[in-house]
PDB file of C-alpha atoms in Angstrom:
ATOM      1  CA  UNK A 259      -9.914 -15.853  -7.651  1.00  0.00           C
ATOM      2  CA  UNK A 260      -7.627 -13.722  -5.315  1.00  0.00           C
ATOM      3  CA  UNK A 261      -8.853 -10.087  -4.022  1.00  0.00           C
ATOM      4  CA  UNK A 262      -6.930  -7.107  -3.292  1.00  0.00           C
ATOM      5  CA  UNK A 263      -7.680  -4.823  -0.615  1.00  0.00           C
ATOM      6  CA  UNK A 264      -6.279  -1.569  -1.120  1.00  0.00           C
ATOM      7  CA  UNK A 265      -6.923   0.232   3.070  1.00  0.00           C
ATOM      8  CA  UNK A 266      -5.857   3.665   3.257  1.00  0.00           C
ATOM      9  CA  UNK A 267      -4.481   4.341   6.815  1.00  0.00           C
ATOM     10  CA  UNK A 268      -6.762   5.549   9.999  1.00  0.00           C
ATOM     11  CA  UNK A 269      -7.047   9.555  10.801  1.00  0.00           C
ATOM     12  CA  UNK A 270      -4.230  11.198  11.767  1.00  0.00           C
ATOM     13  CA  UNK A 271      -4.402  14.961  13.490  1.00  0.00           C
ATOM     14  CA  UNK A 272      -3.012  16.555   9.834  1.00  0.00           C
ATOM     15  CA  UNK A 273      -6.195  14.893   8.548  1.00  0.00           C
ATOM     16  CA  UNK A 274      -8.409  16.499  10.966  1.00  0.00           C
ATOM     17  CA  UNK A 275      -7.014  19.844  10.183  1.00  0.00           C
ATOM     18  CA  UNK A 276      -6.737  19.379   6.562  1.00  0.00           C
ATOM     19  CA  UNK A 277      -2.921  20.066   6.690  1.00  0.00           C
ATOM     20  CA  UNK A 278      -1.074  18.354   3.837  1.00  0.00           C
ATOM     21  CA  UNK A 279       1.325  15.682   5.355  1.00  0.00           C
ATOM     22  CA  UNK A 280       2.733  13.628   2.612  1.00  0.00           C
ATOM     23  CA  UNK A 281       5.873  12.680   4.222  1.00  0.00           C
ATOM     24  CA  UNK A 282       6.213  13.540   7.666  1.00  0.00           C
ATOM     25  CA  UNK A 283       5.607  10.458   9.434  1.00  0.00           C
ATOM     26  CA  UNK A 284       2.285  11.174  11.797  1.00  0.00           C
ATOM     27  CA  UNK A 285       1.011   8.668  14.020  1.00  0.00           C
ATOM     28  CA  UNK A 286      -2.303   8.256  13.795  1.00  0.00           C
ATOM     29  CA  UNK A 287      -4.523  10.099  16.523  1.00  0.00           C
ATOM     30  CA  UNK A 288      -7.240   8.785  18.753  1.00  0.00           C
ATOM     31  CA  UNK A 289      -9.751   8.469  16.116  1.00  0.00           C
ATOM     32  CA  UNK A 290      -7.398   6.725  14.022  1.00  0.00           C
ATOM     33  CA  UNK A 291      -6.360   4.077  16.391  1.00  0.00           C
ATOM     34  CA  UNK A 292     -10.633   3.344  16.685  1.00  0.00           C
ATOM     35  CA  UNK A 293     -10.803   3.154  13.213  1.00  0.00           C
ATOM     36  CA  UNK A 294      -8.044   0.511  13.095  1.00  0.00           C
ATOM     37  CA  UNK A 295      -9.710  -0.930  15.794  1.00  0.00           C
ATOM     38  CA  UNK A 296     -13.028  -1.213  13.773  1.00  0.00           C
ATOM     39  CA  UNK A 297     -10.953  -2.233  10.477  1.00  0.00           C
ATOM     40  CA  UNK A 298      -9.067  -5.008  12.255  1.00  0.00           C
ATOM     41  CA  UNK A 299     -12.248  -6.440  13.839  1.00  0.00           C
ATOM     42  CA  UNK A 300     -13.617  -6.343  10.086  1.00  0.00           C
ATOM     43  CA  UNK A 301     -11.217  -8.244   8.762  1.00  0.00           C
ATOM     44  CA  UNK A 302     -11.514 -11.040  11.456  1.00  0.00           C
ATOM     45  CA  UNK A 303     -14.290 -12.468   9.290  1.00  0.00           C
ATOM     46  CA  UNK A 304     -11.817 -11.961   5.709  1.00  0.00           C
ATOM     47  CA  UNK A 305      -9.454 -14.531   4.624  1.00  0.00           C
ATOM     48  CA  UNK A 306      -5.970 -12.793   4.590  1.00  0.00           C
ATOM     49  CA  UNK A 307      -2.318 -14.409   2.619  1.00  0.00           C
ATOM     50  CA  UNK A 308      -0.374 -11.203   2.744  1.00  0.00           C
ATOM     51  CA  UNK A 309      -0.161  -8.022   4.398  1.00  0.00           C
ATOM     52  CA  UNK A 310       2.219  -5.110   2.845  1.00  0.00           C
ATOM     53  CA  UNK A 311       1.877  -1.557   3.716  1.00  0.00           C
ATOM     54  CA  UNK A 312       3.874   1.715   3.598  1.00  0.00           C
ATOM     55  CA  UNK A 313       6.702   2.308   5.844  1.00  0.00           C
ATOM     56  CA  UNK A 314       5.168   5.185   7.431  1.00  0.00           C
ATOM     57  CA  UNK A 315       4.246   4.639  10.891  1.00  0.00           C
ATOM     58  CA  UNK A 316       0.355   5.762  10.545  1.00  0.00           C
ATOM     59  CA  UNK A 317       0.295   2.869   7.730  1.00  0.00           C
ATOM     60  CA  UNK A 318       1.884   0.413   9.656  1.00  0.00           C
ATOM     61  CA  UNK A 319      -0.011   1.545  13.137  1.00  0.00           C
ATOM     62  CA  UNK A 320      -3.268   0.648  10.602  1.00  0.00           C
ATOM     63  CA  UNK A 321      -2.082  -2.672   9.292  1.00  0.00           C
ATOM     64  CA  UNK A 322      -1.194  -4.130  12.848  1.00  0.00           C
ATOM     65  CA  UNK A 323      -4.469  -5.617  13.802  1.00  0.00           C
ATOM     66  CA  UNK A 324      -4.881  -7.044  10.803  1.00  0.00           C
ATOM     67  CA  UNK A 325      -1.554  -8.784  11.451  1.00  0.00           C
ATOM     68  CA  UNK A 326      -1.731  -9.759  14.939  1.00  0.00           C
ATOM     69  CA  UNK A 327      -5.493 -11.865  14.375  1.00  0.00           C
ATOM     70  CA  UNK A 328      -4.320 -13.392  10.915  1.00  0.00           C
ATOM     71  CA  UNK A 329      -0.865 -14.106  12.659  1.00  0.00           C
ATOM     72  CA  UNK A 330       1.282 -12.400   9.163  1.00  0.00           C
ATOM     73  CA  UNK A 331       3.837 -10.398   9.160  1.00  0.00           C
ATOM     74  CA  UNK A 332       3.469  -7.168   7.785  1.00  0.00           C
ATOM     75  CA  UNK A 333       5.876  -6.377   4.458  1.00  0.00           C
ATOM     76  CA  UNK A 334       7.157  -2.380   4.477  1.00  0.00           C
ATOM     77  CA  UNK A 335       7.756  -0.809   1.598  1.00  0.00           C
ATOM     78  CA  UNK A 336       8.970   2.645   1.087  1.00  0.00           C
ATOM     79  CA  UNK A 337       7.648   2.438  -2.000  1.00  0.00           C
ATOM     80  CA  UNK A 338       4.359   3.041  -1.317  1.00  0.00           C
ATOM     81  CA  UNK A 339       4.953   5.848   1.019  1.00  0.00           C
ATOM     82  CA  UNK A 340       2.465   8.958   0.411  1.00  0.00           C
ATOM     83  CA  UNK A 341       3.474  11.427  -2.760  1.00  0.00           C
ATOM     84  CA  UNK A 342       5.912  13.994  -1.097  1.00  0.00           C
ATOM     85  CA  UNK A 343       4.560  17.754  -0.780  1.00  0.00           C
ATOM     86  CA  UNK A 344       7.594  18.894  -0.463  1.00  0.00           C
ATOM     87  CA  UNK A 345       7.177  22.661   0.615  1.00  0.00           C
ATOM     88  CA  UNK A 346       3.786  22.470   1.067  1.00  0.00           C
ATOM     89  CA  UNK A 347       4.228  19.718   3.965  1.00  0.00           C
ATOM     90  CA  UNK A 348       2.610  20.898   7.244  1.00  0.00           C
ATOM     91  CA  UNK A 349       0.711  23.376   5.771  1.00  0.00           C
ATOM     92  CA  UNK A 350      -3.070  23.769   5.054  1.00  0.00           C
ATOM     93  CA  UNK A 351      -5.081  23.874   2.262  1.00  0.00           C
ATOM     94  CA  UNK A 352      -5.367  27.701   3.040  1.00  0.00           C
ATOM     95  CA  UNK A 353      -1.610  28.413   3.643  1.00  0.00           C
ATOM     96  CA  UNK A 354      -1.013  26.738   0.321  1.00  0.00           C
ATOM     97  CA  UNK A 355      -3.527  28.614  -1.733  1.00  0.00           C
ATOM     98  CA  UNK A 356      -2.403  31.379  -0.383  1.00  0.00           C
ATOM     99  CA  UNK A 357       1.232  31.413  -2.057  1.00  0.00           C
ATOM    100  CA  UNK A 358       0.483  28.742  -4.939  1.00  0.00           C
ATOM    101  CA  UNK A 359      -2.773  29.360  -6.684  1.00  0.00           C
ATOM    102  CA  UNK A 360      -2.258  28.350  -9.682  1.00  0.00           C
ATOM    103  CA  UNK A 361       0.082  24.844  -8.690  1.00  0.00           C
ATOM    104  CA  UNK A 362      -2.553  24.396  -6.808  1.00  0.00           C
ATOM    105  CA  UNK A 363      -5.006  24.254  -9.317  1.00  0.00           C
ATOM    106  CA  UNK A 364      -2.736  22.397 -11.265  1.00  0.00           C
ATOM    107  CA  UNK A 365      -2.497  20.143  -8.775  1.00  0.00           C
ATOM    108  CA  UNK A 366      -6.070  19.067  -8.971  1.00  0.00           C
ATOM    109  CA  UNK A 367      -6.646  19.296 -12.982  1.00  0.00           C
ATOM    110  CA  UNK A 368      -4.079  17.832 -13.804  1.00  0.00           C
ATOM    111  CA  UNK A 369      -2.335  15.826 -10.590  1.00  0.00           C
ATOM    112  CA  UNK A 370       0.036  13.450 -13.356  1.00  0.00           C
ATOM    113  CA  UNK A 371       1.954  16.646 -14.093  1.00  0.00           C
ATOM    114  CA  UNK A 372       2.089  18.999 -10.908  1.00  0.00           C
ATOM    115  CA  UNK A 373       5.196  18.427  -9.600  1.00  0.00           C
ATOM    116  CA  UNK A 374       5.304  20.322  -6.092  1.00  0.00           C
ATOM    117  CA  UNK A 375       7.609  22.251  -5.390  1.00  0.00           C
ATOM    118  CA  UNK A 376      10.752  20.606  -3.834  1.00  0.00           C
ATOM    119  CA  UNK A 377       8.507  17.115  -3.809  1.00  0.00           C
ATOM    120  CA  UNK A 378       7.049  14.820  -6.215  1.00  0.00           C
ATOM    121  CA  UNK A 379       4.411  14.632  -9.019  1.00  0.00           C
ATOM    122  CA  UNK A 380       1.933  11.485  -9.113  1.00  0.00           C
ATOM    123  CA  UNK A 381       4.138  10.403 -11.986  1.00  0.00           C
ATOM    124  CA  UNK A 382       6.503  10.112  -9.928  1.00  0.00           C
ATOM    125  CA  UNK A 383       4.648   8.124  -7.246  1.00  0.00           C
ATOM    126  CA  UNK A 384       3.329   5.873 -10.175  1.00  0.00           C
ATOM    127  CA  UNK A 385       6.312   5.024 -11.209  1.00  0.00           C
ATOM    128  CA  UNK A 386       7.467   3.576  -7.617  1.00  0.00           C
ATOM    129  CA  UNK A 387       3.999   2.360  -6.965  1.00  0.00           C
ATOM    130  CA  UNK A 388       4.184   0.577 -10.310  1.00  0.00           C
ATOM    131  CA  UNK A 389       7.633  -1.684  -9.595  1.00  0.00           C
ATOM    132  CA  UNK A 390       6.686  -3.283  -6.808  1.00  0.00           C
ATOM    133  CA  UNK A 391       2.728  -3.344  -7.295  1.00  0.00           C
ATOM    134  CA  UNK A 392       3.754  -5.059 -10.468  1.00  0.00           C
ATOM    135  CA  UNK A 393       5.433  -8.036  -8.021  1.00  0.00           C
ATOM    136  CA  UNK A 394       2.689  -7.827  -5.585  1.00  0.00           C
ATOM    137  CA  UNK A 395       0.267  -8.668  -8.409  1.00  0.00           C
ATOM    138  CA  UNK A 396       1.749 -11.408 -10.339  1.00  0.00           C
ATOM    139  CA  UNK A 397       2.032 -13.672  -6.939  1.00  0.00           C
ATOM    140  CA  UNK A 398      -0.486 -16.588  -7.121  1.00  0.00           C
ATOM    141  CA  UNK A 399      -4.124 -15.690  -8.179  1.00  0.00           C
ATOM    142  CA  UNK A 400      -6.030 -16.808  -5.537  1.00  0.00           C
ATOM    143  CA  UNK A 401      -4.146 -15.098  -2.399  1.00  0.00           C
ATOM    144  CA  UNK A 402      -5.880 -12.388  -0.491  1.00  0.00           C
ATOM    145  CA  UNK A 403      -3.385  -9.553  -0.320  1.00  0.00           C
ATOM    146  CA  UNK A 404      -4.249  -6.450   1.670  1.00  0.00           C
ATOM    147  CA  UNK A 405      -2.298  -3.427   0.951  1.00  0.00           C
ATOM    148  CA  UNK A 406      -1.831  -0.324   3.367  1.00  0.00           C
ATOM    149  CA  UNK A 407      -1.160   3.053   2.223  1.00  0.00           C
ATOM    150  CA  UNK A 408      -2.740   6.274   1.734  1.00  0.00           C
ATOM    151  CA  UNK A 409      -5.306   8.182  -0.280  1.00  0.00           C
ATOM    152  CA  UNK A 410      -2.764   9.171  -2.652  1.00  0.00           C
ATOM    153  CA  UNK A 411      -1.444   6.188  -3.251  1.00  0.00           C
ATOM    154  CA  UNK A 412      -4.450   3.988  -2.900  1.00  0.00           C
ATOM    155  CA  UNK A 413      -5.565   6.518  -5.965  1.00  0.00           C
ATOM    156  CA  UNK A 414      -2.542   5.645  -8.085  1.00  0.00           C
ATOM    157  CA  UNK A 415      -2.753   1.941  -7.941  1.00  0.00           C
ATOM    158  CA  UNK A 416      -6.464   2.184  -9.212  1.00  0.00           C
ATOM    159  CA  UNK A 417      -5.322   4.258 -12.010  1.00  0.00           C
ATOM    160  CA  UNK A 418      -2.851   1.951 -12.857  1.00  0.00           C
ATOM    161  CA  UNK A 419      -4.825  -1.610 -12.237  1.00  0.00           C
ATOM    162  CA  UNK A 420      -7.680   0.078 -14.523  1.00  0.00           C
ATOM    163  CA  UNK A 421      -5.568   1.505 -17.279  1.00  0.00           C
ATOM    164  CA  UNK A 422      -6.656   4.707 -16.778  1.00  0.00           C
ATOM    165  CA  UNK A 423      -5.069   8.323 -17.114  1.00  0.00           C
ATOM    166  CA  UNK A 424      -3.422   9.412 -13.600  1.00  0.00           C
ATOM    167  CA  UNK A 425      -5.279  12.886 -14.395  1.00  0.00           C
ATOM    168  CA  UNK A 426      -8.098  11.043 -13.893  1.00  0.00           C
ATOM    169  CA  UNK A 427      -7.146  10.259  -9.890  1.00  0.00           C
ATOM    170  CA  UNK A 428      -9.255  12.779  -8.449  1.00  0.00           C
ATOM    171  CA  UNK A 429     -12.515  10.609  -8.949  1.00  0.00           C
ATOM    172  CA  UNK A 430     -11.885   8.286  -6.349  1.00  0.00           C
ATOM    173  CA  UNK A 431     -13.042   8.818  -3.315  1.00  0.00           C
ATOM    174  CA  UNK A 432     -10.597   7.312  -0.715  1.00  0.00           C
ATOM    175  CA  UNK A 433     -11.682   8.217   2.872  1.00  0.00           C
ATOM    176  CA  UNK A 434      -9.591   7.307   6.248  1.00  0.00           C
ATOM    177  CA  UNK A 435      -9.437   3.203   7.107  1.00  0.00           C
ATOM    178  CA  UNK A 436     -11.519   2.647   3.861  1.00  0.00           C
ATOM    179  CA  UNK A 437     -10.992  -0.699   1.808  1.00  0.00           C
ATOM    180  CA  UNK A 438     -11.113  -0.870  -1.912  1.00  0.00           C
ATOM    181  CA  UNK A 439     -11.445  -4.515  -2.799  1.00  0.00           C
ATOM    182  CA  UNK A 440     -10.363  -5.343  -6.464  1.00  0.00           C
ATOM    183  CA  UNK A 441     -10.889  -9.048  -7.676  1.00  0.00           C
ATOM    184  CA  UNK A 442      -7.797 -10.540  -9.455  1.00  0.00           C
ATOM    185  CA  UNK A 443      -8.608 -14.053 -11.984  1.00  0.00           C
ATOM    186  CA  UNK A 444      -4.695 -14.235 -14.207  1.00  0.00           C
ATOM    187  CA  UNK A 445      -3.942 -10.645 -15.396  1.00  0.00           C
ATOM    188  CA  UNK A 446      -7.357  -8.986 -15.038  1.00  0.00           C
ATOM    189  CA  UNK A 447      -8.715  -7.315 -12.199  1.00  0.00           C
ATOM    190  CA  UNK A 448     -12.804  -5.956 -11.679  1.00  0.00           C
ATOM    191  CA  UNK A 449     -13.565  -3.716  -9.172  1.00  0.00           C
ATOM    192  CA  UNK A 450     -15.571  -5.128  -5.983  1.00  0.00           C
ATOM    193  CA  UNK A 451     -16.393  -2.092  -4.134  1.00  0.00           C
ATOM    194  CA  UNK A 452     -14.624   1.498  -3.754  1.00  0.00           C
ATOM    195  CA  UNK A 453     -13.887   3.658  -0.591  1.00  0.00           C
ATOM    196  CA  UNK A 454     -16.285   0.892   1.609  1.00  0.00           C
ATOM    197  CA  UNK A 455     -16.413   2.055   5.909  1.00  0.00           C
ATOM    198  CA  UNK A 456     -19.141   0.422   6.742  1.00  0.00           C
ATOM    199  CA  UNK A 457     -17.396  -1.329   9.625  1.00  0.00           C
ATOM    200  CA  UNK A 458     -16.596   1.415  10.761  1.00  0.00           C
ATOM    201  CA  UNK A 459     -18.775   2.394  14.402  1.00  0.00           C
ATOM    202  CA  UNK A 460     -17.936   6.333  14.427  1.00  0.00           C
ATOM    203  CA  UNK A 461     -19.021   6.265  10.774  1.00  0.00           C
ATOM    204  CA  UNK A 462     -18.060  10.391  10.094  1.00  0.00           C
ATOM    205  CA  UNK A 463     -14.885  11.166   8.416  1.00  0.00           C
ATOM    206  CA  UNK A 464     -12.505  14.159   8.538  1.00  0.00           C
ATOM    207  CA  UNK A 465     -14.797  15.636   5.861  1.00  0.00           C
ATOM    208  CA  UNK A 466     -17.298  15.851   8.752  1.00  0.00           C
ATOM    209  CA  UNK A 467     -19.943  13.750   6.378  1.00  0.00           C
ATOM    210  CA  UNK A 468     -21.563  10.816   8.028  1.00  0.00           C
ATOM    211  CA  UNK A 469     -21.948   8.000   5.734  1.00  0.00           C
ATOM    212  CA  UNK A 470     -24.353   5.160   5.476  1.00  0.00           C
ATOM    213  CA  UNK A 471     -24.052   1.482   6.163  1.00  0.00           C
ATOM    214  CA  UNK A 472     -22.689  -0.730   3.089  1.00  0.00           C
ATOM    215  CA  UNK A 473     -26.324  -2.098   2.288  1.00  0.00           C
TER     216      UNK A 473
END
């Protein structure tokens, strides 16, 4: 039996400042690289096959200490780049209430169908994340494969490895250098744990909540 481990990339100063960044390629900030820091050393003790992750450079900044111990290569694909915002890139959640109320709301009722304006709509996203997920996936059952990306995405391919409705994205909580591990045994897939930063030694996310220990 092979496990997934969906990571969502380390904190990034549009994070902090709850600024929706979608595309613009951030490096991560000085939290961020600590948190990879903390995920890497993690993963020492985790059997690894395969490492892919997003071409943008606070995915790949994440997924490089898990590379250099297991001595992998890490796989980019734009395809799991973040959902584009479009014209709400570089703003806040403020700014962006301010002018679209009611895409924003939209946006969070019903995320399958919002289609930002001058971006994309998770639709969209699933339908990239799908192809190559869909490759990913049917490679030999018992490989570990860790996958790099961000909340967005990490969101979508839950959605899709569960079967479930992408307006129902919004329930999964996917914090900054968090691992989702999903089992695989042939073509089904149970969920191991969700949203897990344990490992993590500055244990408080951009949300400003401090969260326990994995018992």
């Amino acid at each position: 039996m092979g496990k997934i481990y969906l990571i969502r990339h380390g904190e990034t100063d549009a994070n902090q400042t709850f600024q929706f960044q979608g595309h613009i390629d951030n490096p991560l900030n000085s939290k961020g690289f600590k948190q990879t820091a903390d995920l890497g050393k993690y993963y020492e003790g985790l059997e690894l096959d395969e490492i892919y992750s997003s071409s943008m450079q606070r995915a790949r900044q994440t997924a490089e200490p898990l590379a250099k111990f297991h001595g992998l290569k890490i796989q980019l694909l734009d395809e799991l780049k973040e959902v584009c915002f479009g014209e709400w890139e570089g703003l806040s959640y403020e700014e962006v209430k301010a002018k679209w109320n009611d895409q924003l709301e939209l946006f969070f009722k019903q995320p399958a169908q919002c289609r930002m304006p001058g971006g994309e709509s998770f639709d969209d996203v699933a339908a990239r994340v799908r192809s190559v997920c869909e490759d990913i996936f049917k490679s030999d059952s018992d490989k570990n494969i860790a996958i790099v990306s961000h909340g967005g995405v990490v969101r979508v391919q839950l959605c899709l490895l569960l079967g479930l409705d992408l307006n129902k994205l919004w329930m999964f909580g996917v914090h900054n250098a968090s691992t989702t591990c999903i089992a695989k045994w042939q073509d089904r897939f149970t969920i191991e744990y969700v949203n897990d930063t344990h490992y993590l030694k500055d244990n408080v996310n951009s949300d400003g909540i401090k969260y326990p220990k994995k018992l």
